[in-house]
Short mmCIF file of C-alpha atoms in Angstrom, two decimals:
data_model
loop_
_atom_site.label_atom_id
_atom_site.label_comp_id
_atom_site.label_asym_id
_atom_site.label_seq_id
_atom_site.Cartn_x
_atom_site.Cartn_y
_atom_site.Cartn_z
CA MET F 19 10.92 -119.42 -135.19
CA SER F 20 13.74 -118.41 -133.30
CA LEU F 21 14.81 -119.95 -129.92
CA ILE F 22 13.61 -116.92 -127.73
CA LYS F 23 10.27 -116.88 -129.56
CA LYS F 24 9.64 -120.66 -129.26
CA PHE F 25 10.37 -120.62 -125.43
CA THR F 26 8.06 -117.54 -124.80
CA VAL F 27 5.40 -119.33 -126.79
CA LEU F 28 5.84 -122.57 -124.76
CA ALA F 29 5.89 -120.31 -121.58
CA LEU F 30 2.73 -118.56 -122.54
CA GLY F 31 0.95 -121.86 -123.30
CA ALA F 32 1.83 -123.16 -120.00
CA ILE F 33 0.53 -120.07 -118.20
CA LEU F 34 -3.12 -120.37 -120.34
CA ALA F 35 -2.92 -124.06 -119.54
CA GLY F 36 -2.88 -123.56 -115.99
CA PRO F 37 -1.94 -126.03 -113.07
CA ALA F 38 -3.42 -128.98 -115.06
CA LEU F 39 -0.25 -129.58 -117.06
CA ALA F 40 1.94 -128.54 -114.15
CA GLN F 41 4.24 -131.55 -113.11
CA ASN F 42 3.97 -132.83 -109.41
CA PRO F 43 6.83 -135.05 -108.78
CA ASP F 44 5.31 -136.15 -105.32
CA TRP F 45 2.09 -137.20 -107.15
CA ASP F 46 4.00 -138.78 -110.06
CA LYS F 47 5.45 -141.16 -107.40
CA VAL F 48 1.97 -141.94 -105.96
CA VAL F 49 0.80 -143.08 -109.31
CA GLU F 50 4.09 -145.26 -110.12
CA ALA F 51 3.49 -146.95 -106.75
CA ALA F 52 -0.39 -147.49 -107.36
CA LYS F 53 0.81 -149.18 -110.65
CA LYS F 54 2.94 -151.54 -108.75
CA GLU F 55 0.33 -152.12 -106.50
CA GLY F 56 -1.68 -153.28 -109.41
CA THR F 57 -5.19 -153.56 -107.70
CA VAL F 58 -7.63 -151.44 -105.43
CA THR F 59 -10.42 -152.69 -103.43
CA VAL F 60 -13.39 -150.44 -103.11
CA TYR F 61 -16.40 -150.89 -100.53
CA ASN F 62 -19.33 -149.48 -101.84
CA SER F 63 -23.11 -149.38 -101.98
CA GLN F 64 -23.39 -148.52 -105.62
CA LEU F 65 -25.66 -151.63 -106.37
CA GLY F 66 -23.92 -152.05 -109.74
CA ALA F 67 -24.81 -148.79 -110.99
CA PRO F 68 -23.80 -148.35 -114.72
CA ASN F 69 -22.26 -145.11 -113.95
CA PHE F 70 -19.95 -146.61 -111.20
CA VAL F 71 -18.89 -149.27 -113.66
CA ALA F 72 -18.44 -146.85 -116.16
CA VAL F 73 -15.81 -145.00 -113.82
CA ILE F 74 -14.22 -148.13 -112.78
CA ASP F 75 -13.67 -149.44 -116.51
CA SER F 76 -12.21 -146.01 -117.27
CA PHE F 77 -9.80 -146.32 -114.34
CA GLN F 78 -8.64 -149.78 -115.20
CA GLU F 79 -8.18 -148.75 -118.75
CA LYS F 80 -6.33 -145.63 -118.12
CA TYR F 81 -3.89 -146.81 -115.48
CA GLY F 82 -3.85 -150.88 -115.78
CA ILE F 83 -5.04 -151.26 -112.33
CA LYS F 84 -7.71 -153.80 -111.58
CA VAL F 85 -10.76 -152.81 -109.12
CA GLU F 86 -12.22 -155.09 -106.83
CA SER F 87 -15.59 -153.97 -105.99
CA LEU F 88 -17.22 -155.30 -102.68
CA ASP F 89 -21.24 -153.91 -103.37
CA VAL F 90 -23.25 -154.09 -100.49
CA ARG F 91 -26.15 -152.13 -99.05
CA ALA F 92 -25.31 -149.08 -97.11
CA SER F 93 -26.73 -150.39 -93.87
CA GLU F 94 -24.16 -153.53 -94.13
CA LEU F 95 -21.09 -151.36 -95.08
CA THR F 96 -19.98 -149.98 -91.48
CA GLU F 97 -20.78 -153.38 -89.89
CA ARG F 98 -18.54 -155.02 -92.51
CA LEU F 99 -15.71 -152.65 -92.04
CA ARG F 100 -16.05 -152.58 -88.34
CA SER F 101 -16.07 -156.64 -87.83
CA GLU F 102 -13.18 -157.00 -90.35
CA GLN F 103 -10.98 -154.17 -88.48
CA ALA F 104 -11.86 -155.79 -85.18
CA ALA F 105 -10.56 -159.01 -86.47
CA GLY F 106 -7.39 -157.51 -87.77
CA ARG F 107 -8.65 -158.19 -91.39
CA TYR F 108 -7.58 -155.56 -93.59
CA ILE F 109 -9.07 -156.02 -96.96
CA ALA F 110 -10.88 -152.76 -98.17
CA ASP F 111 -8.52 -149.81 -99.37
CA ILE F 112 -11.60 -147.71 -99.86
CA GLN F 113 -14.92 -147.02 -98.43
CA MET F 114 -17.50 -145.22 -100.42
CA HIS F 115 -19.94 -144.12 -97.97
CA SER F 116 -21.98 -141.07 -96.82
CA ALA F 117 -19.88 -138.69 -94.97
CA ASN F 118 -22.19 -139.36 -91.72
CA SER F 119 -21.84 -142.88 -91.98
CA ILE F 120 -17.79 -142.40 -92.32
CA GLU F 121 -17.91 -140.26 -88.96
CA THR F 122 -20.32 -142.50 -87.20
CA GLY F 123 -17.99 -145.44 -88.18
CA LYS F 124 -15.01 -143.67 -86.64
CA THR F 125 -17.01 -143.42 -83.44
CA GLN F 126 -17.31 -147.26 -83.46
CA GLY F 127 -13.53 -147.79 -83.93
CA ILE F 128 -13.56 -147.92 -87.75
CA GLN F 129 -10.17 -146.34 -88.75
CA ILE F 130 -9.20 -144.42 -91.55
CA GLU F 131 -6.06 -142.65 -92.89
CA PRO F 132 -5.21 -138.92 -93.41
CA LEU F 133 -5.63 -138.60 -97.39
CA GLY F 134 -2.55 -136.13 -97.89
CA GLU F 135 -2.60 -134.33 -101.31
CA ILE F 136 -5.02 -135.43 -103.96
CA PRO F 137 -4.82 -133.12 -107.02
CA ASN F 138 -8.22 -133.03 -107.85
CA VAL F 139 -9.50 -132.13 -104.80
CA ALA F 140 -8.49 -128.60 -105.72
CA ASN F 141 -11.43 -128.44 -108.32
CA ILE F 142 -14.25 -129.19 -105.88
CA ARG F 143 -17.18 -126.66 -105.89
CA ASP F 144 -16.73 -123.78 -103.66
CA ASP F 145 -19.99 -124.67 -101.79
CA MET F 146 -18.71 -128.30 -101.19
CA LYS F 147 -15.18 -127.30 -99.82
CA LYS F 148 -16.64 -127.26 -96.33
CA GLU F 149 -17.23 -131.03 -96.25
CA VAL F 150 -13.44 -131.69 -97.36
CA ALA F 151 -11.97 -133.22 -94.40
CA ASP F 152 -8.48 -134.23 -93.51
CA ASP F 153 -9.46 -138.05 -93.93
CA HIS F 154 -12.32 -138.04 -96.06
CA VAL F 155 -13.64 -135.80 -99.06
CA PRO F 156 -16.85 -135.86 -101.32
CA GLY F 157 -17.32 -137.67 -104.74
CA PHE F 158 -20.92 -136.99 -105.57
CA LEU F 159 -24.29 -135.98 -104.09
CA GLN F 160 -27.45 -137.97 -104.00
CA ALA F 161 -30.26 -135.04 -104.15
CA TYR F 162 -33.80 -135.17 -103.71
CA GLY F 163 -36.96 -133.71 -105.35
CA ILE F 164 -40.71 -134.05 -105.96
CA LEU F 165 -42.05 -136.78 -108.28
CA VAL F 166 -45.23 -136.14 -110.06
CA ASN F 167 -47.38 -138.46 -111.94
CA THR F 168 -48.06 -136.14 -115.15
CA GLY F 169 -51.15 -138.29 -116.02
CA LEU F 170 -52.81 -137.46 -112.76
CA VAL F 171 -51.34 -133.94 -111.90
CA LYS F 172 -51.90 -131.03 -114.48
CA PRO F 173 -49.12 -128.77 -115.16
CA GLU F 174 -50.98 -125.59 -113.25
CA ASP F 175 -51.48 -127.90 -110.06
CA GLU F 176 -47.84 -129.24 -109.81
CA PRO F 177 -46.54 -128.34 -106.58
CA LYS F 178 -44.03 -125.52 -107.11
CA SER F 179 -42.29 -125.38 -104.08
CA TRP F 180 -41.74 -127.63 -101.26
CA LYS F 181 -44.23 -125.64 -99.08
CA ASP F 182 -46.96 -126.61 -101.62
CA LEU F 183 -47.11 -130.01 -100.41
CA ALA F 184 -48.77 -128.81 -97.15
CA ASP F 185 -51.96 -127.98 -99.33
CA PRO F 186 -54.85 -129.69 -98.04
CA LYS F 187 -55.60 -130.77 -101.77
CA TRP F 188 -52.73 -133.53 -101.38
CA LYS F 189 -54.23 -135.00 -98.13
CA GLY F 190 -53.73 -138.83 -98.61
CA LYS F 191 -52.33 -138.43 -101.93
CA ILE F 192 -48.56 -138.32 -101.35
CA LEU F 193 -46.27 -141.38 -100.96
CA SER F 194 -43.25 -140.82 -98.90
CA ASP F 195 -40.20 -142.64 -97.75
CA ASP F 196 -40.52 -142.89 -93.99
CA MET F 197 -39.54 -139.66 -92.36
CA ARG F 198 -38.98 -141.47 -88.98
CA PRO F 199 -35.68 -143.75 -89.39
CA LEU F 200 -32.64 -143.13 -90.85
CA GLY F 201 -32.60 -142.63 -94.80
CA SER F 202 -33.82 -140.18 -97.44
CA GLY F 203 -37.10 -139.65 -95.67
CA GLY F 204 -35.35 -138.71 -92.35
CA THR F 205 -32.93 -136.38 -94.26
CA MET F 206 -35.99 -134.61 -95.80
CA PHE F 207 -37.59 -134.16 -92.38
CA VAL F 208 -34.36 -132.84 -90.85
CA VAL F 209 -34.02 -130.46 -93.76
CA PHE F 210 -37.63 -129.29 -93.61
CA ASN F 211 -37.36 -128.60 -89.97
CA LYS F 212 -34.20 -126.58 -90.20
CA THR F 213 -35.43 -124.56 -93.49
CA PHE F 214 -39.11 -124.23 -92.81
CA GLY F 215 -39.64 -124.70 -89.24
CA GLN F 216 -41.31 -127.41 -87.17
CA GLU F 217 -44.53 -125.76 -87.94
CA PHE F 218 -44.03 -126.82 -91.81
CA ASN F 219 -43.66 -130.53 -90.69
CA GLU F 220 -46.70 -130.43 -88.70
CA LYS F 221 -48.86 -129.19 -91.55
CA LEU F 222 -47.32 -131.71 -93.60
CA ALA F 223 -48.10 -134.38 -91.25
CA GLU F 224 -51.93 -133.38 -91.45
CA ASN F 225 -51.96 -134.32 -95.17
CA LYS F 226 -51.38 -137.97 -93.92
CA PRO F 227 -48.47 -139.05 -96.15
CA VAL F 228 -48.57 -142.88 -96.78
CA PHE F 229 -44.92 -144.06 -95.58
CA SER F 230 -43.21 -146.76 -97.68
CA ARG F 231 -39.21 -147.93 -97.64
CA ASP F 232 -38.77 -149.08 -101.15
CA LEU F 233 -37.20 -146.27 -102.96
CA ARG F 234 -37.18 -147.65 -106.41
CA ASN F 235 -40.56 -149.32 -106.30
CA ASP F 236 -42.14 -146.30 -104.87
CA ALA F 237 -41.12 -144.36 -107.66
CA ARG F 238 -42.81 -146.92 -110.11
CA ARG F 239 -46.08 -146.68 -107.94
CA VAL F 240 -46.35 -143.13 -108.92
CA ALA F 241 -45.24 -143.87 -112.56
CA ARG F 242 -48.23 -146.49 -112.52
CA GLY F 243 -50.64 -144.12 -111.38
CA GLU F 244 -51.01 -145.37 -107.56
CA TYR F 245 -50.31 -141.78 -106.30
CA PRO F 246 -49.94 -138.53 -107.93
CA LEU F 247 -46.75 -137.62 -105.83
CA TYR F 248 -43.53 -139.07 -104.17
CA ILE F 249 -41.23 -137.51 -101.73
CA PRO F 250 -38.40 -137.37 -101.60
CA GLN F 251 -37.48 -138.62 -105.02
CA MET F 252 -33.63 -139.18 -105.24
CA PHE F 253 -32.99 -137.73 -109.05
CA ALA F 254 -30.85 -140.76 -110.20
CA PHE F 255 -33.58 -143.11 -109.53
CA ALA F 256 -36.04 -141.41 -111.85
CA ASN F 257 -33.35 -141.30 -114.75
CA ASP F 258 -34.45 -144.89 -115.91
CA LEU F 259 -38.17 -144.15 -115.57
CA GLN F 260 -37.66 -141.51 -118.60
CA GLY F 261 -40.77 -142.39 -121.19
CA LEU F 262 -43.12 -143.01 -118.31
CA PRO F 263 -45.68 -140.40 -117.13
CA ILE F 264 -43.69 -138.84 -114.51
CA LYS F 265 -41.67 -135.42 -113.76
CA VAL F 266 -38.95 -134.64 -111.05
CA ILE F 267 -39.66 -131.15 -109.72
CA VAL F 268 -36.70 -129.46 -108.59
CA PRO F 269 -37.86 -126.73 -106.32
CA PRO F 270 -36.48 -123.51 -106.66
CA GLU F 271 -35.64 -122.89 -102.72
CA GLY F 272 -33.40 -125.84 -102.99
CA VAL F 273 -32.97 -129.60 -102.57
CA PRO F 274 -32.16 -131.73 -99.54
CA TYR F 275 -29.06 -134.00 -100.24
CA VAL F 276 -26.64 -136.64 -98.96
CA SER F 277 -23.03 -136.36 -99.63
CA ILE F 278 -21.13 -139.51 -100.73
CA HIS F 279 -17.42 -139.49 -99.62
CA PHE F 280 -14.23 -141.40 -100.05
CA ALA F 281 -12.06 -142.49 -97.36
CA VAL F 282 -8.68 -144.79 -97.44
CA MET F 283 -8.81 -147.46 -94.85
CA LYS F 284 -6.46 -148.04 -91.89
CA ASN F 285 -3.62 -150.45 -92.93
CA ALA F 286 -5.01 -150.34 -96.70
CA PRO F 287 -3.30 -153.13 -98.67
CA HIS F 288 -2.93 -150.67 -101.74
CA PRO F 289 -2.89 -147.07 -100.31
CA ASN F 290 -1.45 -145.54 -103.36
CA ALA F 291 -3.95 -146.97 -105.71
CA ALA F 292 -6.55 -145.74 -103.43
CA LYS F 293 -5.24 -142.38 -103.62
CA LEU F 294 -5.30 -142.68 -107.45
CA PHE F 295 -8.96 -143.97 -107.48
CA ILE F 296 -10.10 -141.22 -105.53
CA ASN F 297 -8.38 -138.54 -107.86
CA HIS F 298 -9.74 -140.47 -110.89
CA PHE F 299 -13.30 -140.07 -109.50
CA LEU F 300 -12.81 -136.45 -109.40
CA GLU F 301 -11.76 -136.19 -112.90
CA MET F 302 -14.19 -134.42 -115.20
CA GLU F 303 -14.98 -137.29 -117.29
CA SER F 304 -15.94 -139.22 -114.05
CA GLN F 305 -17.82 -136.40 -112.55
CA VAL F 306 -19.66 -135.94 -116.30
CA THR F 307 -20.72 -139.57 -116.07
CA TYR F 308 -22.13 -139.11 -112.68
CA ALA F 309 -23.98 -135.93 -113.65
CA LYS F 310 -25.63 -137.75 -116.59
CA ALA F 311 -27.06 -140.34 -114.37
CA TRP F 312 -28.69 -137.39 -112.33
CA MET F 313 -26.22 -137.49 -109.61
CA LEU F 314 -24.93 -134.17 -108.54
CA PRO F 315 -21.41 -133.56 -109.10
CA VAL F 316 -18.86 -132.00 -106.63
CA ILE F 317 -16.18 -130.27 -108.98
CA LYS F 318 -16.35 -127.13 -110.89
CA GLY F 319 -17.53 -126.84 -114.37
CA VAL F 320 -19.45 -130.17 -115.05
CA GLU F 321 -22.86 -128.25 -115.84
CA ASP F 322 -21.23 -126.89 -119.29
CA GLN F 323 -20.89 -130.38 -120.54
CA LEU F 324 -24.44 -131.85 -119.96
CA ASP F 325 -27.42 -131.90 -121.76
CA PRO F 326 -30.18 -129.76 -120.58
CA GLU F 327 -32.26 -132.12 -118.41
CA SER F 328 -28.90 -133.40 -116.62
CA LYS F 329 -27.91 -129.85 -116.33
CA ARG F 330 -31.49 -129.08 -114.64
CA PHE F 331 -30.29 -131.51 -111.84
CA ALA F 332 -26.67 -130.80 -111.58
CA SER F 333 -27.13 -126.97 -111.09
CA ALA F 334 -29.78 -127.61 -108.45
CA LYS F 335 -29.47 -125.20 -105.52
CA LEU F 336 -28.70 -127.10 -102.21
CA LEU F 337 -31.10 -126.69 -99.37
CA GLY F 338 -29.18 -128.78 -96.80
CA THR F 339 -28.43 -131.95 -95.49
CA ARG F 340 -28.62 -133.85 -91.87
CA GLU F 341 -25.64 -133.49 -89.52
CA LEU F 342 -24.22 -136.05 -87.63
CA ASP F 343 -25.41 -134.66 -84.20
CA GLU F 344 -29.18 -134.28 -85.53
CA TYR F 345 -29.94 -137.98 -85.85
CA GLY F 346 -31.16 -138.76 -82.53
CA PRO F 347 -33.07 -135.70 -81.67
CA MET F 348 -34.79 -135.40 -84.98
CA MET F 349 -35.88 -138.79 -85.15
CA ASP F 350 -37.42 -138.52 -81.90
CA LEU F 351 -39.18 -135.50 -83.13
CA ALA F 352 -40.17 -137.13 -86.31
CA LYS F 353 -42.01 -140.05 -84.00
CA LYS F 354 -43.84 -137.43 -82.29
CA ILE F 355 -45.19 -135.74 -85.44
CA TYR F 356 -45.77 -138.95 -87.22
CA PRO F 357 -46.84 -141.36 -84.32
#
């Protein structure tokens, strides 16, 4: 092959490969500095989920950087960060938290840093780009559907839509996360109110849903046949119930969701490793790992690499989420409708 032809082939290959192969000297410096830092501390509430452990393992293997994970309940995470920063103790490099919790924390004095350029942010889905902020970015979505006991509910009787839950035949038969406090039930209530109107929430209240606050056990209660329905069922929490008489319905009008974001903490001891970890979480491999655990991915093209059942969840239409300024008023309304 002549030198000219060889150059042409290489140039064409680079064009076809796109920006993935392009070298970014500034990012290369981040990677080099991250490896010198040698560790990164992630404050999260993944509660030891195998998919999170898998992403940690792949990051450590790829870069040789140790990941320290502080795994606490979401309700404890903000207070831990607030108290540490107030005491001048800077331990966390990253907080992995809901977008609203990160914004709430900022109002309470928890400081985070602008992220700067993180290459894989460019691959975030078009419908999620609105959630990309200067100082935090989405990593995955927790989305919710309807859990049905297939032994108690015939296929022809299954709710096909969220609106079907207002049918009087379900009176006293719906187990639900409590819609009055913060949580998945509260998010569902807000999204219903915005999408279907207050009248729908009032009709649903007439069916006397039974409130509980034990998300994982509530799904198992439905699997055991204590109730025919549970709402809102987090897709991921049904993943380990496969083989039991349950089915997760993804209503065609869309699903409520909570977006889990990443932010780099003020005075992070390992800021470059923090950025590298976020970039790694937005890699295709990491996103596929989460999608196979029935979490919704935030980057483009993940659905093409999934089995049919995982793809069914990953491609769910988004109905909406709860915005930060809706917390107080909507909680008051929920308490009025569900005294």
